């Protein structure tokens, strides 16, 4: 696994210096195939708009859950990888990931958590005592930012949920378990209450690890 990630970094580095349409196409396929092979979901990238030292800008990005259902799409995704950390210990670490203008669909699983978390679970999980070359992908996004996002679906007993103009900042940690830490989030409830309500602030954590689970603190208001 570590060797494969290092090879990926070297190939991307070579592509960066080519700066041609053909190189951008190769980068798109490389990134899509790499992520899709490591997690249970599937990533599809329409095109690479820009690629350079420490920055990748992708357009028309989509994520499919393990059942093949399209659960997320974005017009623009900007990634800033931490290449020093990558070459040091094999961890895919990103200084930031900024997703702009998109939609997130929350499809409920038996556990009550959305398939979004399962989509980021390792495609080949291994026990803690497995050899290093068999360990699942470990990726960390320190500065996750979502903006101009619509969230809809079922979550925490709310059916037909729809929240518009969502902006969220936090941290995503993908290993044997998946954990999303929400440092701040806001948006507008359009459904399912029959009236609009403003999410003034949302913080907490959503994790696939049952020992952590879902812990959210919400401040909301309406005009009346």
PDB file of N, CA and C in Angstrom, residues 25-70:
ATOM      1  N   UNK A  25      -5.772  14.468 -18.726  1.00  0.00           N
ATOM      2  CA  UNK A  25      -6.627  13.293 -18.871  1.00  0.00           C
ATOM      3  C   UNK A  25      -6.063  12.101 -18.122  1.00  0.00           C
ATOM      4  N   UNK A  26      -4.740  11.941 -18.176  1.00  0.00           N
ATOM      5  CA  UNK A  26      -4.095  10.841 -17.450  1.00  0.00           C
ATOM      6  C   UNK A  26      -4.261  11.024 -15.948  1.00  0.00           C
ATOM      7  N   UNK A  27      -4.137  12.257 -15.480  1.00  0.00           N
ATOM      8  CA  UNK A  27      -4.301  12.541 -14.056  1.00  0.00           C
ATOM      9  C   UNK A  27      -5.727  12.247 -13.610  1.00  0.00           C
ATOM     10  N   UNK A  28      -6.706  12.606 -14.440  1.00  0.00           N
ATOM     11  CA  UNK A  28      -8.112  12.351 -14.107  1.00  0.00           C
ATOM     12  C   UNK A  28      -8.359  10.858 -13.926  1.00  0.00           C
ATOM     13  N   UNK A  29      -7.874  10.048 -14.870  1.00  0.00           N
ATOM     14  CA  UNK A  29      -8.080   8.607 -14.784  1.00  0.00           C
ATOM     15  C   UNK A  29      -7.314   8.006 -13.611  1.00  0.00           C
ATOM     16  N   UNK A  30      -6.104   8.502 -13.376  1.00  0.00           N
ATOM     17  CA  UNK A  30      -5.284   7.982 -12.290  1.00  0.00           C
ATOM     18  C   UNK A  30      -5.937   8.217 -10.935  1.00  0.00           C
ATOM     19  N   UNK A  31      -6.394   9.455 -10.703  1.00  0.00           N
ATOM     20  CA  UNK A  31      -7.006   9.786  -9.429  1.00  0.00           C
ATOM     21  C   UNK A  31      -8.328   9.055  -9.238  1.00  0.00           C
ATOM     22  N   UNK A  32      -9.141   9.011 -10.282  1.00  0.00           N
ATOM     23  CA  UNK A  32     -10.434   8.314 -10.191  1.00  0.00           C
ATOM     24  C   UNK A  32     -10.242   6.832  -9.898  1.00  0.00           C
ATOM     25  N   UNK A  33      -9.342   6.191 -10.638  1.00  0.00           N
ATOM     26  CA  UNK A  33      -9.121   4.755 -10.468  1.00  0.00           C
ATOM     27  C   UNK A  33      -8.491   4.438  -9.117  1.00  0.00           C
ATOM     28  N   UNK A  34      -7.568   5.297  -8.669  1.00  0.00           N
ATOM     29  CA  UNK A  34      -6.898   5.048  -7.402  1.00  0.00           C
ATOM     30  C   UNK A  34      -7.881   5.093  -6.235  1.00  0.00           C
ATOM     31  N   UNK A  35      -8.670   6.177  -6.175  1.00  0.00           N
ATOM     32  CA  UNK A  35      -9.632   6.313  -5.076  1.00  0.00           C
ATOM     33  C   UNK A  35     -10.673   5.201  -5.140  1.00  0.00           C
ATOM     34  N   UNK A  36     -11.185   4.906  -6.328  1.00  0.00           N
ATOM     35  CA  UNK A  36     -12.226   3.880  -6.473  1.00  0.00           C
ATOM     36  C   UNK A  36     -11.724   2.494  -6.082  1.00  0.00           C
ATOM     37  N   UNK A  37     -10.429   2.245  -6.249  1.00  0.00           N
ATOM     38  CA  UNK A  37      -9.865   0.944  -5.890  1.00  0.00           C
ATOM     39  C   UNK A  37      -9.643   0.812  -4.383  1.00  0.00           C
ATOM     40  N   UNK A  38      -9.520   1.942  -3.692  1.00  0.00           N
ATOM     41  CA  UNK A  38      -9.184   1.904  -2.272  1.00  0.00           C
ATOM     42  C   UNK A  38     -10.395   1.965  -1.349  1.00  0.00           C
ATOM     43  N   UNK A  39     -11.525   2.497  -1.818  1.00  0.00           N
ATOM     44  CA  UNK A  39     -12.704   2.633  -0.975  1.00  0.00           C
ATOM     45  C   UNK A  39     -13.866   1.842  -1.569  1.00  0.00           C
ATOM     46  N   UNK A  40     -14.926   1.665  -0.766  1.00  0.00           N
ATOM     47  CA  UNK A  40     -16.065   0.870  -1.223  1.00  0.00           C
ATOM     48  C   UNK A  40     -16.913   1.613  -2.247  1.00  0.00           C
ATOM     49  N   UNK A  41     -16.873   2.925  -2.223  1.00  0.00           N
ATOM     50  CA  UNK A  41     -17.601   3.709  -3.205  1.00  0.00           C
ATOM     51  C   UNK A  41     -16.791   3.868  -4.478  1.00  0.00           C
ATOM     52  N   UNK A  42     -17.280   4.729  -5.374  1.00  0.00           N
ATOM     53  CA  UNK A  42     -16.573   4.976  -6.631  1.00  0.00           C
ATOM     54  C   UNK A  42     -16.559   6.462  -6.933  1.00  0.00           C
ATOM     55  N   UNK A  43     -15.394   6.959  -7.303  1.00  0.00           N
ATOM     56  CA  UNK A  43     -15.228   8.367  -7.635  1.00  0.00           C
ATOM     57  C   UNK A  43     -15.145   8.534  -9.145  1.00  0.00           C
ATOM     58  N   UNK A  44     -15.848   9.534  -9.665  1.00  0.00           N
ATOM     59  CA  UNK A  44     -15.789   9.845 -11.096  1.00  0.00           C
ATOM     60  C   UNK A  44     -15.463  11.325 -11.251  1.00  0.00           C
ATOM     61  N   UNK A  45     -14.439  11.630 -12.041  1.00  0.00           N
ATOM     62  CA  UNK A  45     -14.011  13.006 -12.287  1.00  0.00           C
ATOM     63  C   UNK A  45     -14.220  13.324 -13.756  1.00  0.00           C
ATOM     64  N   UNK A  46     -14.940  14.411 -14.032  1.00  0.00           N
ATOM     65  CA  UNK A  46     -15.198  14.782 -15.414  1.00  0.00           C
ATOM     66  C   UNK A  46     -13.952  15.289 -16.111  1.00  0.00           C
ATOM     67  N   UNK A  47     -13.241  16.209 -15.456  1.00  0.00           N
ATOM     68  CA  UNK A  47     -12.017  16.739 -16.050  1.00  0.00           C
ATOM     69  C   UNK A  47     -11.143  17.365 -14.972  1.00  0.00           C
ATOM     70  N   UNK A  48      -9.869  17.450 -15.278  1.00  0.00           N
ATOM     71  CA  UNK A  48      -8.909  18.143 -14.424  1.00  0.00           C
ATOM     72  C   UNK A  48      -8.699  19.528 -15.030  1.00  0.00           C
ATOM     73  N   UNK A  49      -9.077  20.548 -14.302  1.00  0.00           N
ATOM     74  CA  UNK A  49      -8.943  21.919 -14.797  1.00  0.00           C
ATOM     75  C   UNK A  49      -7.542  22.457 -14.593  1.00  0.00           C
ATOM     76  N   UNK A  50      -6.958  22.104 -13.468  1.00  0.00           N
ATOM     77  CA  UNK A  50      -5.629  22.612 -13.152  1.00  0.00           C
ATOM     78  C   UNK A  50      -4.897  21.606 -12.292  1.00  0.00           C
ATOM     79  N   UNK A  51      -3.616  21.449 -12.557  1.00  0.00           N
ATOM     80  CA  UNK A  51      -2.791  20.593 -11.713  1.00  0.00           C
ATOM     81  C   UNK A  51      -1.408  21.220 -11.619  1.00  0.00           C
ATOM     82  N   UNK A  52      -0.923  21.359 -10.419  1.00  0.00           N
ATOM     83  CA  UNK A  52       0.374  21.983 -10.200  1.00  0.00           C
ATOM     84  C   UNK A  52       0.941  21.535  -8.870  1.00  0.00           C
ATOM     85  N   UNK A  53       2.104  22.030  -8.512  1.00  0.00           N
ATOM     86  CA  UNK A  53       2.723  21.646  -7.239  1.00  0.00           C
ATOM     87  C   UNK A  53       1.819  22.004  -6.053  1.00  0.00           C
ATOM     88  N   UNK A  54       1.318  20.991  -5.389  1.00  0.00           N
ATOM     89  CA  UNK A  54       0.504  21.224  -4.202  1.00  0.00           C
ATOM     90  C   UNK A  54      -0.936  21.584  -4.467  1.00  0.00           C
ATOM     91  N   UNK A  55      -1.434  21.481  -5.725  1.00  0.00           N
ATOM     92  CA  UNK A  55      -2.822  21.839  -5.996  1.00  0.00           C
ATOM     93  C   UNK A  55      -3.378  21.053  -7.172  1.00  0.00           C
ATOM     94  N   UNK A  56      -4.600  20.545  -7.001  1.00  0.00           N
ATOM     95  CA  UNK A  56      -5.328  19.893  -8.082  1.00  0.00           C
ATOM     96  C   UNK A  56      -6.745  20.455  -8.084  1.00  0.00           C
ATOM     97  N   UNK A  57      -7.214  20.917  -9.229  1.00  0.00           N
ATOM     98  CA  UNK A  57      -8.583  21.413  -9.362  1.00  0.00           C
ATOM     99  C   UNK A  57      -9.328  20.506 -10.325  1.00  0.00           C
ATOM    100  N   UNK A  58     -10.372  19.841  -9.840  1.00  0.00           N
ATOM    101  CA  UNK A  58     -11.180  18.934 -10.649  1.00  0.00           C
ATOM    102  C   UNK A  58     -12.580  19.510 -10.830  1.00  0.00           C
ATOM    103  N   UNK A  59     -13.192  19.219 -11.972  1.00  0.00           N
ATOM    104  CA  UNK A  59     -14.554  19.680 -12.249  1.00  0.00           C
ATOM    105  C   UNK A  59     -15.445  18.485 -12.519  1.00  0.00           C
ATOM    106  N   UNK A  60     -16.761  18.695 -12.286  1.00  0.00           N
ATOM    107  CA  UNK A  60     -17.760  17.656 -12.547  1.00  0.00           C
ATOM    108  C   UNK A  60     -17.400  16.353 -11.814  1.00  0.00           C
ATOM    109  N   UNK A  61     -17.330  16.467 -10.495  1.00  0.00           N
ATOM    110  CA  UNK A  61     -16.938  15.338  -9.649  1.00  0.00           C
ATOM    111  C   UNK A  61     -18.176  14.663  -9.085  1.00  0.00           C
ATOM    112  N   UNK A  62     -18.187  13.328  -9.101  1.00  0.00           N
ATOM    113  CA  UNK A  62     -19.328  12.578  -8.581  1.00  0.00           C
ATOM    114  C   UNK A  62     -18.842  11.416  -7.716  1.00  0.00           C
ATOM    115  N   UNK A  63     -19.619  11.103  -6.679  1.00  0.00           N
ATOM    116  CA  UNK A  63     -19.322   9.969  -5.805  1.00  0.00           C
ATOM    117  C   UNK A  63     -20.513   9.021  -5.800  1.00  0.00           C
ATOM    118  N   UNK A  64     -20.224   7.721  -5.984  1.00  0.00           N
ATOM    119  CA  UNK A  64     -21.257   6.688  -5.969  1.00  0.00           C
ATOM    120  C   UNK A  64     -21.044   5.804  -4.753  1.00  0.00           C
ATOM    121  N   UNK A  65     -22.149   5.402  -4.093  1.00  0.00           N
ATOM    122  CA  UNK A  65     -22.023   4.569  -2.905  1.00  0.00           C
ATOM    123  C   UNK A  65     -21.754   3.112  -3.292  1.00  0.00           C
ATOM    124  N   UNK A  66     -21.551   2.203  -2.316  1.00  0.00           N
ATOM    125  CA  UNK A  66     -21.233   0.807  -2.648  1.00  0.00           C
ATOM    126  C   UNK A  66     -22.291   0.099  -3.487  1.00  0.00           C
ATOM    127  N   UNK A  67     -23.528   0.638  -3.513  1.00  0.00           N
ATOM    128  CA  UNK A  67     -24.598   0.029  -4.309  1.00  0.00           C
ATOM    129  C   UNK A  67     -24.717   0.673  -5.685  1.00  0.00           C
ATOM    130  N   UNK A  68     -23.818   1.597  -5.991  1.00  0.00           N
ATOM    131  CA  UNK A  68     -23.844   2.231  -7.296  1.00  0.00           C
ATOM    132  C   UNK A  68     -24.752   3.441  -7.388  1.00  0.00           C
ATOM    133  N   UNK A  69     -25.294   3.880  -6.263  1.00  0.00           N
ATOM    134  CA  UNK A  69     -26.180   5.041  -6.247  1.00  0.00           C
ATOM    135  C   UNK A  69     -25.343   6.316  -6.182  1.00  0.00           C
ATOM    136  N   UNK A  70     -25.647   7.251  -7.043  1.00  0.00           N
ATOM    137  CA  UNK A  70     -24.931   8.526  -7.040  1.00  0.00           C
ATOM    138  C   UNK A  70     -25.392   9.338  -5.835  1.00  0.00           C
TER     139      UNK A  70
END
